[in-house]
Structure formats: structure tokens, C-alpha cells
Amino acid sequence: MTVINKGFVGKGGDSHKRLPPGQTEVIQWPVLTYGPTPKIDTEDWTLIIDGAVNTPLTLNWEDFNKLAKTQLTTDIHCVTRWSRLGMVWDGVSLDDLIGLAGGLTPKAKFVIATTFEGYTTNLPVQDVLNNQALVATHAHNEPLSAEHGGPARLFVPHLYFWKSAKWIHRLTFVEHDQPGFWEVNGYHNYGDPWKEERYSDYAHYY
Amino acid sequence: MHITTNNEWFEATVSAINIESPTVKTLTFTAPYPIHNKAGQHFELRLTAENGYQAARLYSAVRAGSGEKTLQLTIMDTLNGEVSPYVTESLRIGDKVEIRGPFGNFFVWTPDEKRPVLLIGGGSGVVPMHAIFSAHQDSASTAKMHLLYSSRTFDDILYKDEFLDNKDVTITLTKDAPSDWQGKSGRINQAMVEEIVTEFPEKPLCYVCGMTKFVDAMTEALQANGITPDLIKTERFG
Ligand SMILES: Cc1cc2nc3c(=O)[nH]c(=O)nc-3n(C[C@H](O)[C@H](O)[C@H](O)COP(=O)(O)OP(=O)(O)OC[C@H]3O[C@@H](n4cnc5c(N)ncnc54)[C@H](O)[C@@H]3O)c2cc1C
């Protein structure tokens, strides 16, 4: 049974119809990171695509920026309960990156994203195909700042935003799932905002 | 034995309200079953309007929990906020809210941590620091722990009973300080961090908590003092 808090009205206006349950719209863009913000020089930047692909490859910043960009206009949802609606993001689609790596082998069931900080997150392969995911470099036509994951971050907007790993360095396609940093630290393994898959359901014994 | 998960909302009843500062209150809630949480973890508090609209926010536990049926949260009244003004202004003893948790297994401290620890908190970011600081005091740990706490004014200082006149706590006031103020003044900068870091026998493990701007300034100051990112844990409140 739910507790009713008399006198509490909140901000449940019209915009929450477009919001997944339990989310609040923000206009500004909050920053959430587990440690200091790393400053990555584009000179030192590389993106590795490896694991279950036919021709693993490493791209430097210059090569990466020669690739065709894809634009997505979409909402983003952070597990800490803010959502930003109608954002415009640009980057290279994972479909294009996978194509460049010669396509996936049948063993590719999951993708493990690793950041320059060594933080990882895991996603099912079907969630990053068909224009659902980018390695993004721009939001609202501005290059991503370091605090928002620049120079490039993974962008998978239909899942809670921790899945969109900042400071992306490597995408490894694997056969077996490997829960990443937040996923072993109490967050949900999949993270669908519409199903409120916020936290892992680990049992507590009282 | 009662089995539940940290995903399940429970009804919590306000049993005490303690005024910490003009804008901050510590609320004690009674829970239907014992609460177990590590120092540094947070809980989620949810409010429901009469039309069913719900809003929830995360709040750090004031201390580690080892099976008590109570939970304390210290909450700052955020101007124009949705949840915190209701909690700090409208809730009365006997009122109920919904809570679940604990969450966060990274920004935690347990007594088996052997490294010395530097805690840096700004504003309400001192709440999880209180949990870590008191867990350390209650443990047999002999590792050094020091808290560097940035507060706007003297009145804004939280947990005064424990933090004032404590040799393991350095408080700096950033707005104005009383004429007889013995502590530090001004924002925490590289030099202030250096003064404290050099008193440690080895590079400390650092916990930084507060608003994003504060956290970023602190992690810069720590790194300028040779503390590598693997020794810095952060929690950003907004
Ligand atoms: C892990 C964690 C632990 C935390 N622990 C604590 C704690 O121990 N104590 C504590 O006090 N807080 C804590 N917080 C912060 C807390 O969760 C809330 O963010 C805080 O209480 C504000 O919530 P609110 O609903 O009152 O304000 P919100 O409604 O979320 O608003 C926050 C601010 O944004 C502004 N704002 C709101 N809507 C808009 C808009 N549309 N456009 C522009 N600005 C807007 C408001 O004016 C306000 O200043 C913690 C946060 C995290 C992530």
C-alpha cells in the first residue's frame, strides 16, 4: 500500500507523460561520475573494436572523425531520476563501426564497453544495432566536454544513461555476458527506464 | 527472519526531527525491519501526491546500520526543489514516507580498509562523511582519518556536537566567519589540501562529496598534490 503524502503536489505536470516512471525533467544537464573527470587529449585517443568481429581494429581520432556521422534526436534518462528531453546527438553509429570491423561473428552476443578510466559496462548486442547506439562526439552541436564524457562517449539512449559509458576507449564483442562496474555495484544488469530497472535485485537478509 | 531486497519500498515513520542548521534537518525514521547499510551508502525516499504522482530522491545515511529498526537522513532544504522542501518543512513526527535501499557499493568505507583516509565534504556532502567518520570511530581501526569540511557559515555547520573542537576535523567557512572563529576561512584550495595531505604517513584514500563543481575542484586539488585518480572516490549530489 502506498503512503499518501498530504499536501505534496510535486511537479507532475504534462511533461511527465513523456517521462518514464519516476523520472523528472531537467533543463540543465547534471554530471554524475564515480571519480575525477579524466582529461583525454585527442592526440592520445584511440577506439578499439575487438572480440567477436571479423577484423578487429583500432582507430585514432583523425580516422574516427573521417567516418560518416549519424544524428539521433532523443530523450536521455539518468538512473538518479532526471531526464532531458529532445536532445540532439551526433556520432558514429555502432552499425558503421561494426561494418568497418568486418561485421560480427556468430559469437557476438554482448558488447563490453571499456572507458579510458577502466570502467566497463555491458549491453546485449541487439541493443546497439539498427541505429540505436553511437560513439557520440557532439550534443546539441557542441563537442562533448570532458565532464560529459568527451571527447567521445558511448550513446545508448533507450537505456539508463550509465550504460552510455563516458570516455569510451574500447568495444569488445563477447559470447558471454560480463556485468560491468555499476552492474556489479548494485545497478540493474539491463537498465530499461520504462520498466524502472534501476537497481539489481540482490537479496538482503534481515 | 524477514527477507526483502533493497528494491522494495518500505513504510518509514518519522520518529524524531532534529534541526541541524537553518536549512537542514536530520530526520529519524522507524522502519518495519532492521536496516543494514555500510558507511557511505544512500537510500531512496519517495513521496506520493493525492493524485498518485510520485517523486523520489537519494539521501545518504547519517551512519552505518547494523540491524537497528531506525534510519537517519540529513536533508537540506533546496530552494524550489520538489522533494527536499516537503521533507524538511512539511513532515511531522508520526508522518510516513516510503524508503528503499541501501544503494551504492562504491562510495563506502568499512573497517577492513587499512589505508589512511581523507574525507572532503562540501555543504550537505558532509552527510556520508559523517557516516564514514563515525564508523571509523566506532571501529578498532587505527588507520588515520581526517575530515576536511567546507561550510558556508558557522550556522550552516552540520553535526556541530561531533565536528567542532575535534582534532580530526578541519572546518573552513567560505562566506563569513564569527570574529572568534578558530578554524579556517575561504574555499578549499590546493594549499589547504596540501597542508592536510602532508600530515598523512602515506598518500591517503580520498572520499569527496558535494555538488559537482565542488567535487571537480577538490579532485583537481588532490591530483595537484600527487594523489592519483585510483585513490579518489567521489559522490556528486547535483
Ligand atoms: C547519491 C546521492 C546522495 C545524496 N545524499 C543527500 C543527502 O544526504 N542530503 C541531501 O540534502 N541531499 C542529498 N542528495 C541530493 C538529493 O538527492 C536531491 O537532489 C536534493 O534533495 C534536491 O532534490 P529536490 O527534489 O528538493 O530538488 P529538485 O526538484 O530535484 O531540484 C534541484 C535543484 O534544481 C532546480 N531545478 C528544479 N527543476 C528545474 C528545472 N526544470 N530547471 C532548472 N532548475 C531546476 C531547483 O531549483 C533546485 O535548486 C544526494 C544525491 C545523490 C545523487
Coordinates of C-alpha atoms and ligand atoms in Angstrom, one line a residue:
Chain A
M1 CA 0.0 0.0 0.0
T2 CA 1.3 3.4 -0.9
V3 CA 1.7 6.1 1.6
I4 CA -0.1 9.3 0.5
N5 CA 1.8 12.5 1.5
K6 CA -0.9 15.1 2.2
G7 CA -0.1 18.4 0.7
F8 CA 2.6 17.1 -1.6
V9 CA 1.9 18.1 -5.1
G10 CA 5.3 17.8 -6.8
K11 CA 5.9 18.8 -10.4
G12 CA 3.7 16.1 -12.1
G13 CA 2.7 18.4 -15.0
D14 CA 2.2 17.3 -18.6
S15 CA 5.8 16.7 -19.4
H16 CA 5.8 13.5 -17.2
K17 CA 3.6 11.7 -19.8
R18 CA 6.7 11.5 -21.9
L19 CA 8.8 10.6 -18.9
P20 CA 9.5 7.1 -17.8
P21 CA 8.1 6.3 -14.3
G22 CA 9.9 8.1 -11.5
Q23 CA 11.8 10.5 -13.7
T24 CA 11.8 14.3 -13.5
E25 CA 12.6 16.6 -16.4
V26 CA 15.7 18.8 -16.1
I27 CA 16.6 21.7 -18.3
Q28 CA 20.3 21.8 -17.2
W29 CA 22.5 18.8 -17.6
P30 CA 23.7 17.2 -14.3
V31 CA 27.0 15.4 -14.2
L32 CA 27.4 12.0 -12.5
T33 CA 30.7 10.2 -12.4
Y34 CA 32.3 7.8 -10.0
G35 CA 35.7 9.5 -9.8
P36 CA 37.7 12.5 -11.0
T37 CA 37.0 13.8 -14.6
P38 CA 39.8 12.5 -16.8
K39 CA 41.2 14.9 -19.4
I40 CA 41.8 12.9 -22.6
D41 CA 43.9 14.5 -25.3
T42 CA 42.6 13.7 -28.8
E43 CA 46.3 13.0 -29.7
D44 CA 46.2 10.0 -27.3
W45 CA 42.7 9.0 -28.1
T46 CA 42.0 5.6 -29.7
L47 CA 39.0 3.4 -30.2
I48 CA 39.5 -0.3 -30.2
I49 CA 36.8 -2.6 -31.8
D50 CA 37.7 -6.2 -31.0
G51 CA 36.5 -9.6 -29.8
A52 CA 33.9 -11.3 -31.9
V53 CA 34.4 -9.2 -35.1
N54 CA 36.0 -10.4 -38.3
T55 CA 38.7 -7.8 -38.5
P56 CA 39.5 -6.1 -35.1
L57 CA 40.7 -2.6 -35.5
T58 CA 42.0 0.5 -33.7
L59 CA 41.0 3.9 -34.8
N60 CA 42.8 7.2 -33.9
W61 CA 40.9 10.5 -33.5
E62 CA 41.7 11.6 -37.1
D63 CA 40.5 8.4 -38.7
F64 CA 37.5 8.3 -36.5
N65 CA 36.4 11.8 -37.5
K66 CA 36.6 10.9 -41.2
L67 CA 33.7 8.4 -40.7
A68 CA 30.2 9.4 -41.6
K69 CA 28.2 10.8 -38.6
T70 CA 24.7 9.8 -37.6
Q71 CA 22.4 12.1 -35.7
L72 CA 19.9 11.0 -33.1
T73 CA 17.2 13.3 -31.6
T74 CA 16.1 11.6 -28.4
D75 CA 15.5 11.8 -24.6
I76 CA 18.0 10.7 -22.1
H77 CA 17.2 9.2 -18.7
C78 CA 19.6 9.0 -15.8
V79 CA 19.1 6.4 -13.0
T80 CA 19.3 9.3 -10.4
R81 CA 15.9 10.3 -11.7
W82 CA 16.5 13.1 -14.1
S83 CA 15.6 13.1 -17.8
R84 CA 16.5 15.5 -20.5
L85 CA 14.0 15.6 -23.4
G86 CA 14.6 16.3 -27.1
M87 CA 18.4 16.2 -27.2
V88 CA 20.3 16.1 -30.5
W89 CA 23.4 13.9 -30.5
D90 CA 25.9 13.2 -33.3
G91 CA 28.4 10.4 -33.6
V92 CA 29.4 7.3 -35.5
S93 CA 26.8 4.6 -35.3
L94 CA 27.8 1.2 -33.9
D95 CA 26.4 -0.3 -37.1
D96 CA 29.0 1.6 -39.1
L97 CA 31.8 0.8 -36.7
I98 CA 30.9 -2.9 -36.8
G99 CA 30.8 -2.8 -40.6
L100 CA 34.3 -1.3 -40.6
A101 CA 35.5 -4.2 -38.4
G102 CA 34.2 -6.7 -41.0
G103 CA 30.9 -7.4 -39.2
L104 CA 30.2 -9.5 -36.2
T105 CA 30.9 -13.2 -35.9
P106 CA 28.1 -15.5 -34.6
K107 CA 29.8 -15.5 -31.1
A108 CA 28.9 -11.8 -30.7
K109 CA 26.1 -11.8 -28.1
F110 CA 27.1 -9.0 -25.8
V111 CA 29.3 -5.9 -26.1
I112 CA 31.5 -4.8 -23.3
A113 CA 32.4 -1.1 -23.3
T114 CA 35.6 0.0 -21.6
T115 CA 36.5 3.6 -20.8
F116 CA 39.9 5.3 -20.6
E117 CA 39.4 5.0 -16.8
G118 CA 39.0 1.2 -17.0
Y119 CA 35.3 1.4 -16.1
T120 CA 33.2 -1.1 -18.0
T121 CA 29.5 -1.6 -18.9
N122 CA 27.8 -4.5 -20.7
L123 CA 25.0 -4.5 -23.2
P124 CA 23.2 -7.1 -25.3
V125 CA 24.3 -6.8 -29.0
Q126 CA 20.7 -6.3 -30.2
D127 CA 20.6 -3.1 -28.1
V128 CA 23.4 -1.5 -30.1
L129 CA 22.4 -2.4 -33.6
N130 CA 20.0 -0.7 -36.1
N131 CA 20.8 2.9 -35.3
Q132 CA 20.2 2.5 -31.6
A133 CA 23.7 3.4 -30.4
L134 CA 26.5 5.8 -31.3
V135 CA 30.0 6.6 -30.3
A136 CA 29.0 10.2 -29.8
T137 CA 31.2 13.3 -30.1
H138 CA 28.6 16.1 -30.0
A139 CA 25.4 17.1 -28.1
H140 CA 23.4 20.0 -29.5
N141 CA 26.2 20.6 -32.0
E142 CA 28.7 21.3 -29.3
P143 CA 31.7 18.9 -28.8
L144 CA 31.2 16.9 -25.6
S145 CA 33.1 18.4 -22.7
A146 CA 35.3 16.2 -20.6
E147 CA 32.7 16.2 -17.7
H148 CA 30.1 14.8 -20.1
G149 CA 32.4 12.1 -21.4
G150 CA 34.3 13.9 -24.2
P151 CA 36.0 13.6 -26.5
A152 CA 33.6 10.6 -27.2
R153 CA 31.2 8.6 -25.2
L154 CA 29.0 5.6 -25.9
F155 CA 25.4 6.7 -26.5
V156 CA 22.6 4.2 -26.0
P157 CA 19.6 6.5 -25.1
H158 CA 16.9 3.8 -24.7
L159 CA 18.7 2.5 -21.5
Y160 CA 19.5 4.4 -18.3
F161 CA 22.4 6.7 -19.0
W162 CA 25.1 4.9 -17.0
K163 CA 25.1 2.4 -19.9
S164 CA 26.3 5.3 -22.2
A165 CA 29.8 5.0 -20.9
K166 CA 31.8 8.2 -20.9
W167 CA 35.4 8.4 -22.3
I168 CA 34.9 5.4 -24.4
H169 CA 38.0 3.5 -25.4
R170 CA 37.1 0.0 -26.4
L171 CA 34.1 -2.0 -27.6
T172 CA 34.7 -5.8 -27.2
F173 CA 32.1 -8.2 -28.6
V174 CA 31.8 -11.4 -26.5
E175 CA 29.7 -14.5 -26.3
H176 CA 29.0 -14.4 -22.5
D177 CA 27.7 -11.5 -20.5
Q178 CA 30.1 -9.8 -18.1
P179 CA 28.4 -7.4 -15.8
G180 CA 30.3 -4.0 -15.7
F181 CA 31.3 -1.6 -13.0
W182 CA 27.9 -0.3 -11.9
E183 CA 26.2 -3.6 -12.7
V184 CA 28.4 -5.4 -10.1
N185 CA 28.0 -2.4 -7.8
G186 CA 24.2 -2.8 -7.3
Y187 CA 22.8 -1.4 -10.5
H188 CA 20.5 -3.4 -12.8
N189 CA 22.2 -5.6 -15.5
Y190 CA 20.0 -4.2 -18.3
G191 CA 18.6 -0.8 -17.2
D192 CA 15.3 -0.2 -19.1
P193 CA 13.9 3.2 -17.8
W194 CA 10.4 2.3 -18.8
K195 CA 10.5 -0.8 -16.6
E196 CA 12.3 1.1 -13.9
E197 CA 15.2 -1.4 -14.0
R198 CA 17.3 0.8 -11.7
Y199 CA 18.9 -1.5 -9.2
S200 CA 19.9 -5.1 -9.1
D201 CA 17.6 -7.3 -7.0
Y202 CA 20.2 -8.7 -4.7
A203 CA 18.7 -10.2 -1.6
H204 CA 19.2 -8.8 1.9
Y205 CA 18.7 -11.0 4.9
Y206 CA 17.3 -9.1 7.9
Chain B
M1 CA 13.8 -13.7 9.7
H2 CA 12.5 -11.2 7.3
I3 CA 13.7 -11.4 3.7
T4 CA 13.5 -8.5 1.4
T5 CA 15.6 -6.7 -1.1
N6 CA 16.9 -3.2 -1.4
N7 CA 14.5 -2.7 -4.3
E8 CA 11.4 -3.0 -2.1
W9 CA 9.8 0.2 -0.8
F10 CA 9.0 0.1 2.9
E11 CA 6.9 2.5 5.0
A12 CA 9.0 4.6 7.3
T13 CA 7.5 6.7 10.1
V14 CA 9.1 10.0 11.3
S15 CA 10.1 9.5 14.9
A16 CA 12.3 12.5 15.5
I17 CA 13.3 15.7 13.8
N18 CA 16.5 17.4 14.7
I19 CA 17.3 20.9 13.5
E20 CA 21.0 20.9 12.3
S21 CA 21.1 24.4 10.8
P22 CA 18.6 27.0 9.4
T23 CA 18.2 25.0 6.2
V24 CA 19.0 21.4 7.3
K25 CA 17.2 18.8 9.4
T26 CA 18.1 15.3 10.4
L27 CA 15.0 13.0 10.4
T28 CA 14.9 9.8 12.2
F29 CA 12.6 7.2 10.7
T30 CA 11.4 3.9 12.2
A31 CA 11.5 1.1 9.7
P32 CA 9.4 -2.1 9.7
Y33 CA 12.5 -4.3 9.8
P34 CA 16.2 -4.0 10.7
I35 CA 18.4 -1.8 8.5
H36 CA 21.8 -2.9 7.4
N37 CA 24.0 -0.5 5.5
K38 CA 27.6 0.4 5.0
A39 CA 29.0 3.8 5.8
G40 CA 28.7 6.0 2.7
Q41 CA 25.6 4.2 1.2
H42 CA 22.4 6.0 0.4
F43 CA 18.7 5.3 0.4
E44 CA 15.9 6.5 -1.8
L45 CA 13.0 8.4 -0.3
R46 CA 9.7 8.6 -2.2
L47 CA 6.7 11.0 -1.8
T48 CA 3.2 10.4 -3.3
A49 CA 0.7 13.1 -4.1
E50 CA -3.0 12.5 -3.6
N51 CA -3.4 12.2 -7.4
G52 CA -0.8 9.4 -7.4
Y53 CA 2.1 11.4 -8.8
Q54 CA 5.4 10.3 -7.2
A55 CA 8.8 11.8 -6.8
A56 CA 11.8 10.2 -5.2
R57 CA 15.4 11.4 -4.3
L58 CA 18.5 9.8 -3.0
Y59 CA 19.8 10.6 0.5
S60 CA 22.9 9.3 2.3
A61 CA 22.5 7.5 5.6
V62 CA 23.8 9.5 8.5
R63 CA 25.6 6.4 9.8
A64 CA 26.2 2.8 9.1
G65 CA 23.4 0.5 10.1
S66 CA 23.9 -2.9 11.8
G67 CA 20.3 -4.1 12.3
E68 CA 18.6 -1.2 14.1
K69 CA 15.0 -0.6 13.1
T70 CA 15.8 3.1 12.6
L71 CA 17.3 5.1 9.8
Q72 CA 18.6 8.7 9.9
L73 CA 18.8 11.0 6.9
T74 CA 20.1 14.6 6.9
I75 CA 18.3 16.7 4.3
M76 CA 19.0 20.2 3.1
D77 CA 16.0 22.3 2.0
T78 CA 16.8 23.0 -1.6
L79 CA 15.3 26.3 -2.9
N80 CA 12.5 25.5 -5.4
G81 CA 13.2 21.8 -5.1
E82 CA 10.5 19.2 -5.5
V83 CA 11.2 16.7 -2.7
S84 CA 13.5 18.3 -0.1
P85 CA 11.3 21.3 0.9
Y86 CA 8.4 19.0 1.6
V87 CA 10.6 16.7 3.7
T88 CA 12.2 19.5 5.7
E89 CA 9.2 21.8 6.1
S90 CA 6.0 19.7 6.0
L91 CA 6.8 16.3 7.6
R92 CA 5.9 16.0 11.2
I93 CA 6.6 13.3 13.8
G94 CA 4.2 10.4 13.1
D95 CA 4.1 11.1 9.3
K96 CA 5.0 8.3 6.9
V97 CA 7.1 8.3 3.7
E98 CA 8.4 5.4 1.6
I99 CA 12.1 4.4 1.6
R100 CA 14.2 1.7 0.0
G101 CA 17.9 0.9 -0.1
P102 CA 20.7 0.8 0.7
F103 CA 22.3 1.6 -2.7
G104 CA 25.9 2.4 -3.8
N105 CA 28.6 -0.1 -3.1
F106 CA 31.5 2.0 -4.3
F107 CA 31.5 5.2 -2.2
V108 CA 31.7 3.1 1.0
W109 CA 34.2 2.6 3.9
T110 CA 34.5 -0.5 6.0
P111 CA 36.9 -1.1 8.9
D112 CA 38.9 -3.6 6.9
E113 CA 40.2 -0.7 4.9
K114 CA 43.8 -0.3 6.1
R115 CA 44.8 2.8 4.2
P116 CA 44.6 6.2 5.9
V117 CA 41.6 8.2 4.7
L118 CA 41.0 11.9 3.9
L119 CA 37.3 12.9 3.7
I120 CA 36.4 16.1 1.9
G121 CA 32.8 17.3 2.1
G122 CA 31.1 20.4 1.0
G123 CA 27.7 21.5 2.3
S124 CA 25.3 18.6 2.6
G125 CA 28.0 16.5 1.0
V126 CA 29.3 16.0 4.6
V127 CA 26.4 13.6 5.3
P128 CA 28.1 10.4 4.0
M129 CA 31.4 11.7 5.5
H130 CA 29.7 11.7 8.9
A131 CA 28.7 8.0 8.3
I132 CA 32.3 7.1 7.4
F133 CA 33.8 9.2 10.2
S134 CA 31.6 7.7 12.9
A135 CA 32.0 4.1 11.5
H136 CA 35.8 4.7 11.8
Q137 CA 35.5 6.0 15.4
D138 CA 33.2 3.0 16.4
S139 CA 35.7 0.5 14.9
A140 CA 39.0 -0.8 16.1
S141 CA 40.7 0.7 13.0
T142 CA 44.0 2.5 13.8
A143 CA 44.4 4.0 10.3
K144 CA 44.4 7.8 10.3
M145 CA 41.2 9.5 9.2
H146 CA 40.8 13.2 8.8
L147 CA 37.7 15.2 7.6
L148 CA 38.1 18.5 5.7
Y149 CA 34.7 20.2 5.7
S150 CA 33.7 23.2 3.7
S151 CA 30.6 25.1 5.2
R152 CA 29.2 28.4 4.1
T153 CA 28.8 29.9 7.6
F154 CA 29.2 28.9 11.2
D155 CA 25.4 28.3 11.4
D156 CA 25.5 26.0 8.4
I157 CA 27.9 23.6 10.1
L158 CA 26.2 20.2 10.5
Y159 CA 26.8 17.8 13.4
K160 CA 28.4 20.5 15.5
D161 CA 28.5 18.3 18.6
E162 CA 30.8 15.9 16.9
F163 CA 32.8 18.1 14.5
L164 CA 33.6 21.3 16.4
D165 CA 36.7 21.1 18.5
N166 CA 37.6 17.7 17.1
K167 CA 41.4 17.4 16.2
D168 CA 40.5 15.0 13.3
V169 CA 38.2 17.6 11.7
T170 CA 39.2 20.7 9.8
I171 CA 36.4 23.1 9.0
T172 CA 36.6 26.0 6.7
L173 CA 33.9 28.7 6.4
T174 CA 33.5 30.2 2.9
K175 CA 31.1 33.1 3.4
D176 CA 31.6 34.7 6.8
A177 CA 33.2 33.6 10.0
P178 CA 32.5 34.8 13.5
S179 CA 35.2 37.0 15.0
D180 CA 36.3 34.3 17.4
W181 CA 36.4 31.6 14.8
Q182 CA 39.4 29.3 15.3
G183 CA 39.1 27.2 12.1
K184 CA 39.9 28.0 8.5
S185 CA 38.3 30.5 6.2
G186 CA 37.8 30.6 2.5
R187 CA 37.3 27.9 -0.1
I188 CA 39.3 24.7 0.0
N189 CA 42.3 25.2 -2.4
Q190 CA 45.4 23.3 -3.4
A191 CA 47.4 24.8 -0.5
M192 CA 44.8 23.9 2.1
V193 CA 44.7 20.3 0.8
E194 CA 48.5 20.2 0.8
E195 CA 48.7 21.2 4.4
I196 CA 46.4 18.3 5.3
V197 CA 47.8 15.7 2.9
T198 CA 51.4 16.2 4.2
E199 CA 50.2 15.2 7.7
F200 CA 49.4 11.7 6.4
P201 CA 52.0 8.9 6.7
E202 CA 51.3 7.8 3.1
K203 CA 49.0 9.0 0.3
P204 CA 45.5 8.8 1.7
L205 CA 42.5 7.2 0.1
C206 CA 40.2 10.2 -0.5
Y207 CA 36.4 10.5 -0.5
V208 CA 35.0 13.6 -2.0
C209 CA 31.3 14.5 -1.8
G210 CA 29.2 17.6 -2.6
M211 CA 27.8 19.4 -5.6
T212 CA 29.6 18.7 -9.0
K213 CA 31.5 22.0 -9.1
F214 CA 32.9 21.3 -5.6
V215 CA 33.8 17.7 -6.4
D216 CA 35.6 18.7 -9.5
A217 CA 37.6 21.5 -7.8
M218 CA 38.5 19.0 -5.0
T219 CA 39.7 16.2 -7.3
E220 CA 41.8 18.8 -9.2
A221 CA 43.3 20.0 -5.9
L222 CA 44.0 16.4 -4.8
Q223 CA 45.6 15.5 -8.1
A224 CA 47.8 18.6 -8.0
N225 CA 49.0 17.2 -4.7
G226 CA 50.1 13.9 -6.3
I227 CA 47.0 11.9 -5.4
T228 CA 46.3 9.6 -8.3
P229 CA 42.7 9.0 -9.5
D230 CA 42.6 5.4 -8.3
L231 CA 42.8 6.8 -4.7
I232 CA 39.9 9.2 -5.2
K233 CA 36.2 8.2 -4.7
T234 CA 33.6 10.8 -5.5
E235 CA 29.9 11.2 -4.9
R236 CA 28.0 14.1 -6.7
F237 CA 24.8 15.4 -5.2
G238 CA 23.7 17.5 -8.1
Ligands
LIG1 C1 24.0 9.6 -4.1 C2 23.3 10.9 -3.6 C3 23.2 11.1 -2.2 C4 22.6 12.3 -1.8 N1 22.6 12.5 -0.4 C5 22.0 13.6 0.0 C6 22.0 13.9 1.5 O1 22.4 13.1 2.3 N2 21.4 15.1 1.9 C7 20.8 16.0 1.0 O2 20.3 17.0 1.4 N3 20.9 15.7 -0.4 C8 21.4 14.6 -0.8 N4 21.4 14.4 -2.2 C9 20.7 15.3 -3.1 C10 19.2 14.9 -3.2 O3 19.1 13.6 -3.8 C11 18.4 15.8 -4.0 O4 19.0 16.1 -5.3 C12 18.1 17.2 -3.3 O5 17.5 17.0 -2.1 C13 17.3 18.1 -4.2 O6 16.1 17.5 -4.5 P1 14.7 18.3 -4.7 O7 13.7 17.4 -5.1 O8 14.5 19.1 -3.4 O9 15.1 19.3 -5.8 P2 14.9 19.2 -7.3 O10 13.4 19.4 -7.7 O11 15.5 17.9 -7.8 O12 15.7 20.4 -7.8 C14 17.1 20.6 -7.6 C15 17.5 22.0 -8.0 O13 17.3 22.1 -9.3 C16 16.5 23.3 -9.5 N5 15.5 22.9 -10.6 C17 14.5 22.0 -10.5 N6 13.8 21.9 -11.6 C18 14.4 22.7 -12.5 C19 14.3 23.0 -13.9 N7 13.3 22.5 -14.6 N8 15.1 23.9 -14.4 C20 16.2 24.4 -13.7 N9 16.4 24.1 -12.5 C21 15.5 23.3 -11.8 C22 15.8 23.5 -8.3 O14 15.5 24.9 -8.1 C23 16.7 23.1 -7.3 O15 17.6 24.1 -6.9 C24 22.1 13.2 -2.7 C25 22.2 13.0 -4.1 C26 22.8 11.8 -4.5 C27 22.9 11.6 -6.0

